[in-house]
Amino acid sequence: VIRYLAYWGIFKPAVKTNAHQYYEFKDLLVFRQIDEMLGQKLPLRVIAKHLLARRQPSPQSQLNFEEYQPKGLVLSLHPRPPAEPPRSAEEWYEIGFQADGNPETYDRAIAAYENALAMAPDYVDAMINLANIFFHQREVPRAIQLLERARQLDDNNYLVCYNLANLYDEAGHFEQAVNLYQHALKLFPNYEPALFNLAVVHEKLGRRAEAKGWWRKYLEVEPEGEWAQIAQEHLAEANS
């Protein structure tokens, strides 16, 4: 990953030896941004374009500086020509990704993801993010329909199964949620959110023994923290 992004000039090592490369402290922020975008399963090419775009001057305008100007003359502000519209599904996805973190820009994100899917109907990552927006807008049936389509395309995507399980849980279809959480755990063993939610759904179904087993499993994987404390409280109540 580092070699690929270095090729695009995202960062350069401050010191290179035959065995190691050393980077400056300011590069830590870039590494964190890369890690966050990798967590979103963005393609490396999209990550590179995103980071390079952040380094460019604002596309809105550029000052026309001239060295010799009569005193008091106001320098003109020339707008840059409008940017070309996105030409690929990945570019539309990137626009949606930038807009889906703020409810005020959900409409823009939805339009961008829908454009990405119009160009690439099998774009599962766009389906996942679009379904997430629908979930936050309380459009659960619409989100379920989208993720069921994503699951048909990629049944081995743990995130599709996990998010779809959350939606079925929200809709009160607990058996379907259980099956999907378990399938997500087959694809990603010890995935903490799926372990936690699976225990919760078993409690909703009145299956105390099954719930206790999943609470214990969660605490084996995640023994500390706020959610671990909640799991311990549920387990203690189940044992009482």
PDB file of C-alpha atoms in Angstrom:
ATOM      1  CA  VAL A   1       0.000   0.000   0.000  1.00  0.00           C
ATOM      2  CA  ILE A   2       2.736   2.474   1.008  1.00  0.00           C
ATOM      3  CA  ARG A   3       4.772   1.694  -2.107  1.00  0.00           C
ATOM      4  CA  TYR A   4       1.722   2.236  -4.343  1.00  0.00           C
ATOM      5  CA  LEU A   5       0.792   5.570  -2.749  1.00  0.00           C
ATOM      6  CA  ALA A   6       4.409   6.715  -2.724  1.00  0.00           C
ATOM      7  CA  TYR A   7       4.436   6.093  -6.465  1.00  0.00           C
ATOM      8  CA  TRP A   8       1.690   8.707  -6.775  1.00  0.00           C
ATOM      9  CA  GLY A   9       3.692  11.167  -4.683  1.00  0.00           C
ATOM     10  CA  ILE A  10       1.385  11.078  -1.649  1.00  0.00           C
ATOM     11  CA  PHE A  11       4.432  11.063   0.624  1.00  0.00           C
ATOM     12  CA  LYS A  12       8.156  10.466   0.404  1.00  0.00           C
ATOM     13  CA  PRO A  13      10.465   8.964   3.025  1.00  0.00           C
ATOM     14  CA  ALA A  14      12.639  11.508   4.795  1.00  0.00           C
ATOM     15  CA  VAL A  15      15.456   8.956   5.053  1.00  0.00           C
ATOM     16  CA  LYS A  16      15.981   5.747   3.083  1.00  0.00           C
ATOM     17  CA  THR A  17      18.379   2.926   3.847  1.00  0.00           C
ATOM     18  CA  ASN A  18      18.793  -0.479   2.287  1.00  0.00           C
ATOM     19  CA  ALA A  19      16.580  -2.023   4.947  1.00  0.00           C
ATOM     20  CA  HIS A  20      14.240   0.721   6.146  1.00  0.00           C
ATOM     21  CA  GLN A  21      12.421   3.883   5.185  1.00  0.00           C
ATOM     22  CA  TYR A  22      11.782   6.654   7.719  1.00  0.00           C
ATOM     23  CA  TYR A  23       8.966   9.178   7.431  1.00  0.00           C
ATOM     24  CA  GLU A  24       8.364  12.545   9.003  1.00  0.00           C
ATOM     25  CA  PHE A  25       5.954  13.152  11.863  1.00  0.00           C
ATOM     26  CA  LYS A  26       3.571  15.083   9.578  1.00  0.00           C
ATOM     27  CA  ASP A  27       3.050  11.906   7.534  1.00  0.00           C
ATOM     28  CA  LEU A  28       1.260  10.280  10.497  1.00  0.00           C
ATOM     29  CA  LEU A  29      -1.904  12.197   9.633  1.00  0.00           C
ATOM     30  CA  VAL A  30      -1.750  10.895   6.064  1.00  0.00           C
ATOM     31  CA  PHE A  31      -1.275   7.340   7.322  1.00  0.00           C
ATOM     32  CA  ARG A  32      -4.354   7.730   9.540  1.00  0.00           C
ATOM     33  CA  GLN A  33      -6.415   9.000   6.612  1.00  0.00           C
ATOM     34  CA  ILE A  34      -5.259   6.046   4.510  1.00  0.00           C
ATOM     35  CA  ASP A  35      -6.176   3.616   7.287  1.00  0.00           C
ATOM     36  CA  GLU A  36      -9.669   5.113   7.590  1.00  0.00           C
ATOM     37  CA  MET A  37     -10.289   4.873   3.851  1.00  0.00           C
ATOM     38  CA  LEU A  38      -8.956   1.320   3.705  1.00  0.00           C
ATOM     39  CA  GLY A  39     -11.476   0.526   6.446  1.00  0.00           C
ATOM     40  CA  GLN A  40     -14.167   1.763   4.059  1.00  0.00           C
ATOM     41  CA  LYS A  41     -12.838  -0.698   1.435  1.00  0.00           C
ATOM     42  CA  LEU A  42     -12.045   2.069  -1.021  1.00  0.00           C
ATOM     43  CA  PRO A  43      -9.875   1.012  -3.979  1.00  0.00           C
ATOM     44  CA  LEU A  44      -6.270   2.221  -3.752  1.00  0.00           C
ATOM     45  CA  ARG A  45      -6.704   4.271  -6.922  1.00  0.00           C
ATOM     46  CA  VAL A  46      -9.608   6.164  -5.344  1.00  0.00           C
ATOM     47  CA  ILE A  47      -7.612   6.713  -2.129  1.00  0.00           C
ATOM     48  CA  ALA A  48      -4.696   8.113  -4.131  1.00  0.00           C
ATOM     49  CA  LYS A  49      -6.962  10.474  -6.096  1.00  0.00           C
ATOM     50  CA  HIS A  50      -8.680  11.602  -2.892  1.00  0.00           C
ATOM     51  CA  LEU A  51      -5.396  12.421  -1.121  1.00  0.00           C
ATOM     52  CA  LEU A  52      -3.970  14.181  -4.161  1.00  0.00           C
ATOM     53  CA  ALA A  53      -7.122  16.292  -4.472  1.00  0.00           C
ATOM     54  CA  ARG A  54      -6.684  17.505  -0.899  1.00  0.00           C
ATOM     55  CA  ARG A  55      -3.241  18.835  -1.797  1.00  0.00           C
ATOM     56  CA  GLN A  56      -4.452  20.871  -4.768  1.00  0.00           C
ATOM     57  CA  PRO A  57      -5.431  24.535  -4.379  1.00  0.00           C
ATOM     58  CA  SER A  58      -9.103  25.312  -4.068  1.00  0.00           C
ATOM     59  CA  PRO A  59     -10.902  24.738  -7.381  1.00  0.00           C
ATOM     60  CA  GLN A  60     -13.150  27.717  -6.795  1.00  0.00           C
ATOM     61  CA  SER A  61     -10.828  30.507  -7.840  1.00  0.00           C
ATOM     62  CA  GLN A  62      -7.247  31.611  -8.304  1.00  0.00           C
ATOM     63  CA  LEU A  63      -5.687  35.014  -7.762  1.00  0.00           C
ATOM     64  CA  ASN A  64      -4.118  36.742 -10.755  1.00  0.00           C
ATOM     65  CA  PHE A  65      -0.883  37.998  -9.158  1.00  0.00           C
ATOM     66  CA  GLU A  66       1.235  40.487 -11.057  1.00  0.00           C
ATOM     67  CA  GLU A  67       4.540  41.784  -9.787  1.00  0.00           C
ATOM     68  CA  TYR A  68       4.163  45.421 -10.824  1.00  0.00           C
ATOM     69  CA  GLN A  69       0.817  47.070 -10.202  1.00  0.00           C
ATOM     70  CA  PRO A  70      -0.074  50.714  -9.694  1.00  0.00           C
ATOM     71  CA  LYS A  71      -0.644  51.490  -6.022  1.00  0.00           C
ATOM     72  CA  GLY A  72      -4.261  51.009  -4.993  1.00  0.00           C
ATOM     73  CA  LEU A  73      -5.206  48.719  -7.884  1.00  0.00           C
ATOM     74  CA  VAL A  74      -7.371  45.819  -6.761  1.00  0.00           C
ATOM     75  CA  LEU A  75      -6.138  42.478  -8.025  1.00  0.00           C
ATOM     76  CA  SER A  76      -8.754  40.621 -10.000  1.00  0.00           C
ATOM     77  CA  LEU A  77     -10.147  37.280  -8.924  1.00  0.00           C
ATOM     78  CA  HIS A  78     -10.587  34.980 -11.902  1.00  0.00           C
ATOM     79  CA  PRO A  79     -12.823  31.953 -11.521  1.00  0.00           C
ATOM     80  CA  ARG A  80     -11.396  28.719 -12.782  1.00  0.00           C
ATOM     81  CA  PRO A  81     -13.283  26.939 -15.526  1.00  0.00           C
ATOM     82  CA  PRO A  82     -15.875  24.545 -14.131  1.00  0.00           C
ATOM     83  CA  ALA A  83     -14.577  21.098 -13.315  1.00  0.00           C
ATOM     84  CA  GLU A  84     -15.463  18.279 -15.661  1.00  0.00           C
ATOM     85  CA  PRO A  85     -18.358  16.121 -14.449  1.00  0.00           C
ATOM     86  CA  PRO A  86     -17.406  12.711 -13.071  1.00  0.00           C
ATOM     87  CA  ARG A  87     -16.846  10.213 -15.851  1.00  0.00           C
ATOM     88  CA  SER A  88     -16.626   6.967 -13.901  1.00  0.00           C
ATOM     89  CA  ALA A  89     -18.532   5.059 -11.259  1.00  0.00           C
ATOM     90  CA  GLU A  90     -15.568   5.397  -8.898  1.00  0.00           C
ATOM     91  CA  GLU A  91     -15.613   9.180  -9.211  1.00  0.00           C
ATOM     92  CA  TRP A  92     -19.329   9.252  -8.392  1.00  0.00           C
ATOM     93  CA  TYR A  93     -18.662   6.911  -5.468  1.00  0.00           C
ATOM     94  CA  GLU A  94     -16.015   9.285  -4.149  1.00  0.00           C
ATOM     95  CA  ILE A  95     -18.477  12.199  -4.280  1.00  0.00           C
ATOM     96  CA  GLY A  96     -21.029  10.128  -2.375  1.00  0.00           C
ATOM     97  CA  PHE A  97     -18.427   9.083   0.164  1.00  0.00           C
ATOM     98  CA  GLN A  98     -17.515  12.706   0.839  1.00  0.00           C
ATOM     99  CA  ALA A  99     -21.177  13.661   1.341  1.00  0.00           C
ATOM    100  CA  ASP A 100     -22.663  10.707   3.259  1.00  0.00           C
ATOM    101  CA  GLY A 101     -21.271  11.672   6.659  1.00  0.00           C
ATOM    102  CA  ASN A 102     -23.562  14.676   7.056  1.00  0.00           C
ATOM    103  CA  PRO A 103     -27.386  14.450   7.027  1.00  0.00           C
ATOM    104  CA  GLU A 104     -27.492  17.870   5.374  1.00  0.00           C
ATOM    105  CA  THR A 105     -25.747  16.444   2.295  1.00  0.00           C
ATOM    106  CA  TYR A 106     -27.543  13.091   2.152  1.00  0.00           C
ATOM    107  CA  ASP A 107     -29.397  14.113  -1.017  1.00  0.00           C
ATOM    108  CA  ARG A 108     -26.108  14.786  -2.769  1.00  0.00           C
ATOM    109  CA  ALA A 109     -24.683  11.478  -1.543  1.00  0.00           C
ATOM    110  CA  ILE A 110     -27.766   9.547  -2.669  1.00  0.00           C
ATOM    111  CA  ALA A 111     -27.608  11.088  -6.140  1.00  0.00           C
ATOM    112  CA  ALA A 112     -23.896  10.319  -6.417  1.00  0.00           C
ATOM    113  CA  TYR A 113     -24.247   6.698  -5.337  1.00  0.00           C
ATOM    114  CA  GLU A 114     -27.209   6.217  -7.668  1.00  0.00           C
ATOM    115  CA  ASN A 115     -25.141   7.619 -10.534  1.00  0.00           C
ATOM    116  CA  ALA A 116     -22.317   5.224  -9.617  1.00  0.00           C
ATOM    117  CA  LEU A 117     -24.773   2.316  -9.695  1.00  0.00           C
ATOM    118  CA  ALA A 118     -26.229   3.470 -13.000  1.00  0.00           C
ATOM    119  CA  MET A 119     -22.747   3.209 -14.487  1.00  0.00           C
ATOM    120  CA  ALA A 120     -21.743   0.066 -12.555  1.00  0.00           C
ATOM    121  CA  PRO A 121     -24.853  -1.886 -11.432  1.00  0.00           C
ATOM    122  CA  ASP A 122     -22.697  -4.424  -9.544  1.00  0.00           C
ATOM    123  CA  TYR A 123     -20.900  -1.803  -7.404  1.00  0.00           C
ATOM    124  CA  VAL A 124     -21.450  -3.446  -4.006  1.00  0.00           C
ATOM    125  CA  ASP A 125     -19.599  -0.789  -1.979  1.00  0.00           C
ATOM    126  CA  ALA A 126     -21.939   1.882  -3.343  1.00  0.00           C
ATOM    127  CA  MET A 127     -24.927  -0.289  -2.394  1.00  0.00           C
ATOM    128  CA  ILE A 128     -23.634  -0.674   1.170  1.00  0.00           C
ATOM    129  CA  ASN A 129     -23.167   3.057   1.679  1.00  0.00           C
ATOM    130  CA  LEU A 130     -26.450   3.971   0.007  1.00  0.00           C
ATOM    131  CA  ALA A 131     -28.323   1.462   2.171  1.00  0.00           C
ATOM    132  CA  ASN A 132     -26.690   2.999   5.228  1.00  0.00           C
ATOM    133  CA  ILE A 133     -28.121   6.398   4.299  1.00  0.00           C
ATOM    134  CA  PHE A 134     -31.576   4.883   3.798  1.00  0.00           C
ATOM    135  CA  PHE A 135     -31.301   3.260   7.232  1.00  0.00           C
ATOM    136  CA  HIS A 136     -30.538   6.616   8.870  1.00  0.00           C
ATOM    137  CA  GLN A 137     -33.489   8.107   7.008  1.00  0.00           C
ATOM    138  CA  ARG A 138     -35.685   5.337   8.461  1.00  0.00           C
ATOM    139  CA  GLU A 139     -36.325   3.889   5.003  1.00  0.00           C
ATOM    140  CA  VAL A 140     -35.649   0.352   6.184  1.00  0.00           C
ATOM    141  CA  PRO A 141     -37.506  -1.575   3.412  1.00  0.00           C
ATOM    142  CA  ARG A 142     -35.608   0.372   0.773  1.00  0.00           C
ATOM    143  CA  ALA A 143     -32.304  -0.371   2.492  1.00  0.00           C
ATOM    144  CA  ILE A 144     -33.168  -4.073   2.800  1.00  0.00           C
ATOM    145  CA  GLN A 145     -34.009  -4.306  -0.890  1.00  0.00           C
ATOM    146  CA  LEU A 146     -30.679  -2.739  -1.806  1.00  0.00           C
ATOM    147  CA  LEU A 147     -28.598  -5.003   0.442  1.00  0.00           C
ATOM    148  CA  GLU A 148     -30.439  -8.131  -0.656  1.00  0.00           C
ATOM    149  CA  ARG A 149     -29.358  -7.211  -4.151  1.00  0.00           C
ATOM    150  CA  ALA A 150     -25.787  -6.705  -2.910  1.00  0.00           C
ATOM    151  CA  ARG A 151     -25.890 -10.086  -1.195  1.00  0.00           C
ATOM    152  CA  GLN A 152     -26.914 -11.794  -4.428  1.00  0.00           C
ATOM    153  CA  LEU A 153     -23.835 -10.288  -6.025  1.00  0.00           C
ATOM    154  CA  ASP A 154     -21.427 -11.015  -3.166  1.00  0.00           C
ATOM    155  CA  ASP A 155     -22.628 -13.445  -0.506  1.00  0.00           C
ATOM    156  CA  ASN A 156     -19.094 -13.591   0.917  1.00  0.00           C
ATOM    157  CA  ASN A 157     -19.058  -9.938   1.942  1.00  0.00           C
ATOM    158  CA  TYR A 158     -19.317  -9.934   5.742  1.00  0.00           C
ATOM    159  CA  LEU A 159     -20.292  -6.264   5.829  1.00  0.00           C
ATOM    160  CA  VAL A 160     -23.277  -6.848   3.538  1.00  0.00           C
ATOM    161  CA  CYS A 161     -24.458  -9.718   5.780  1.00  0.00           C
ATOM    162  CA  TYR A 162     -23.893  -7.753   8.988  1.00  0.00           C
ATOM    163  CA  ASN A 163     -25.661  -4.598   7.779  1.00  0.00           C
ATOM    164  CA  LEU A 164     -28.537  -6.637   6.379  1.00  0.00           C
ATOM    165  CA  ALA A 165     -28.860  -8.419   9.724  1.00  0.00           C
ATOM    166  CA  ASN A 166     -29.101  -5.034  11.454  1.00  0.00           C
ATOM    167  CA  LEU A 167     -31.886  -4.029   9.076  1.00  0.00           C
ATOM    168  CA  TYR A 168     -33.876  -7.220   9.648  1.00  0.00           C
ATOM    169  CA  ASP A 169     -33.410  -6.758  13.394  1.00  0.00           C
ATOM    170  CA  GLU A 170     -34.745  -3.205  13.067  1.00  0.00           C
ATOM    171  CA  ALA A 171     -37.709  -4.504  11.049  1.00  0.00           C
ATOM    172  CA  GLY A 172     -38.495  -7.161  13.676  1.00  0.00           C
ATOM    173  CA  HIS A 173     -37.479 -10.133  11.511  1.00  0.00           C
ATOM    174  CA  PHE A 174     -35.296 -11.649  14.197  1.00  0.00           C
ATOM    175  CA  GLU A 175     -34.780 -15.123  12.741  1.00  0.00           C
ATOM    176  CA  GLN A 176     -33.433 -13.650   9.514  1.00  0.00           C
ATOM    177  CA  ALA A 177     -31.205 -11.360  11.571  1.00  0.00           C
ATOM    178  CA  VAL A 178     -29.807 -14.348  13.517  1.00  0.00           C
ATOM    179  CA  ASN A 179     -29.005 -16.248  10.334  1.00  0.00           C
ATOM    180  CA  LEU A 180     -27.256 -13.279   8.784  1.00  0.00           C
ATOM    181  CA  TYR A 181     -25.218 -12.442  11.900  1.00  0.00           C
ATOM    182  CA  GLN A 182     -24.057 -16.058  12.018  1.00  0.00           C
ATOM    183  CA  HIS A 183     -23.156 -15.966   8.337  1.00  0.00           C
ATOM    184  CA  ALA A 184     -21.179 -12.752   8.878  1.00  0.00           C
ATOM    185  CA  LEU A 185     -19.275 -14.487  11.684  1.00  0.00           C
ATOM    186  CA  LYS A 186     -18.410 -17.390   9.393  1.00  0.00           C
ATOM    187  CA  LEU A 187     -16.858 -14.867   7.027  1.00  0.00           C
ATOM    188  CA  PHE A 188     -15.258 -12.751   9.758  1.00  0.00           C
ATOM    189  CA  PRO A 189     -14.853 -14.828  12.961  1.00  0.00           C
ATOM    190  CA  ASN A 190     -14.842 -12.855  16.208  1.00  0.00           C
ATOM    191  CA  TYR A 191     -16.322  -9.740  14.565  1.00  0.00           C
ATOM    192  CA  GLU A 192     -17.291  -7.952  17.781  1.00  0.00           C
ATOM    193  CA  PRO A 193     -20.374  -6.023  16.581  1.00  0.00           C
ATOM    194  CA  ALA A 194     -21.919  -9.204  15.154  1.00  0.00           C
ATOM    195  CA  LEU A 195     -21.227 -11.126  18.390  1.00  0.00           C
ATOM    196  CA  PHE A 196     -22.828  -8.383  20.476  1.00  0.00           C
ATOM    197  CA  ASN A 197     -25.910  -7.980  18.273  1.00  0.00           C
ATOM    198  CA  LEU A 198     -26.402 -11.731  17.996  1.00  0.00           C
ATOM    199  CA  ALA A 199     -26.633 -11.953  21.779  1.00  0.00           C
ATOM    200  CA  VAL A 200     -29.156  -9.084  21.798  1.00  0.00           C
ATOM    201  CA  VAL A 201     -31.384 -10.721  19.164  1.00  0.00           C
ATOM    202  CA  HIS A 202     -31.396 -14.036  21.044  1.00  0.00           C
ATOM    203  CA  GLU A 203     -32.570 -12.120  24.115  1.00  0.00           C
ATOM    204  CA  LYS A 204     -35.374 -10.579  22.069  1.00  0.00           C
ATOM    205  CA  LEU A 205     -36.392 -14.097  21.029  1.00  0.00           C
ATOM    206  CA  GLY A 206     -36.392 -15.225  24.667  1.00  0.00           C
ATOM    207  CA  ARG A 207     -33.453 -17.593  24.152  1.00  0.00           C
ATOM    208  CA  ARG A 208     -31.550 -16.887  27.329  1.00  0.00           C
ATOM    209  CA  ALA A 209     -29.174 -19.841  27.046  1.00  0.00           C
ATOM    210  CA  GLU A 210     -28.116 -18.900  23.513  1.00  0.00           C
ATOM    211  CA  ALA A 211     -27.791 -15.256  24.503  1.00  0.00           C
ATOM    212  CA  LYS A 212     -25.533 -16.164  27.444  1.00  0.00           C
ATOM    213  CA  GLY A 213     -23.259 -18.117  25.127  1.00  0.00           C
ATOM    214  CA  TRP A 214     -22.853 -15.181  22.776  1.00  0.00           C
ATOM    215  CA  TRP A 215     -22.316 -12.720  25.640  1.00  0.00           C
ATOM    216  CA  ARG A 216     -19.486 -14.942  26.895  1.00  0.00           C
ATOM    217  CA  LYS A 217     -18.036 -15.176  23.405  1.00  0.00           C
ATOM    218  CA  TYR A 218     -18.147 -11.406  23.028  1.00  0.00           C
ATOM    219  CA  LEU A 219     -16.346 -10.923  26.351  1.00  0.00           C
ATOM    220  CA  GLU A 220     -13.650 -13.385  25.302  1.00  0.00           C
ATOM    221  CA  VAL A 221     -12.958 -11.252  22.252  1.00  0.00           C
ATOM    222  CA  GLU A 222     -13.566  -7.832  23.819  1.00  0.00           C
ATOM    223  CA  PRO A 223     -13.058  -8.074  27.607  1.00  0.00           C
ATOM    224  CA  GLU A 224     -12.752  -4.322  28.271  1.00  0.00           C
ATOM    225  CA  GLY A 225     -14.532  -1.127  27.362  1.00  0.00           C
ATOM    226  CA  GLU A 226     -18.010   0.358  27.522  1.00  0.00           C
ATOM    227  CA  TRP A 227     -19.644  -2.361  25.408  1.00  0.00           C
ATOM    228  CA  ALA A 228     -17.929  -5.060  27.447  1.00  0.00           C
ATOM    229  CA  GLN A 229     -19.454  -3.566  30.585  1.00  0.00           C
ATOM    230  CA  ILE A 230     -22.908  -3.706  28.981  1.00  0.00           C
ATOM    231  CA  ALA A 231     -22.309  -7.318  27.973  1.00  0.00           C
ATOM    232  CA  GLN A 232     -21.290  -8.167  31.542  1.00  0.00           C
ATOM    233  CA  GLU A 233     -24.490  -6.587  32.861  1.00  0.00           C
ATOM    234  CA  HIS A 234     -26.616  -8.641  30.441  1.00  0.00           C
ATOM    235  CA  LEU A 235     -24.730 -11.803  31.356  1.00  0.00           C
ATOM    236  CA  ALA A 236     -25.152 -11.169  35.086  1.00  0.00           C
ATOM    237  CA  GLU A 237     -28.886 -10.591  34.590  1.00  0.00           C
ATOM    238  CA  ALA A 238     -29.185 -13.811  32.587  1.00  0.00           C
ATOM    239  CA  ASN A 239     -27.442 -15.737  35.371  1.00  0.00           C
ATOM    240  CA  SER A 240     -29.648 -14.306  38.119  1.00  0.00           C
TER     241      SER A 240
END
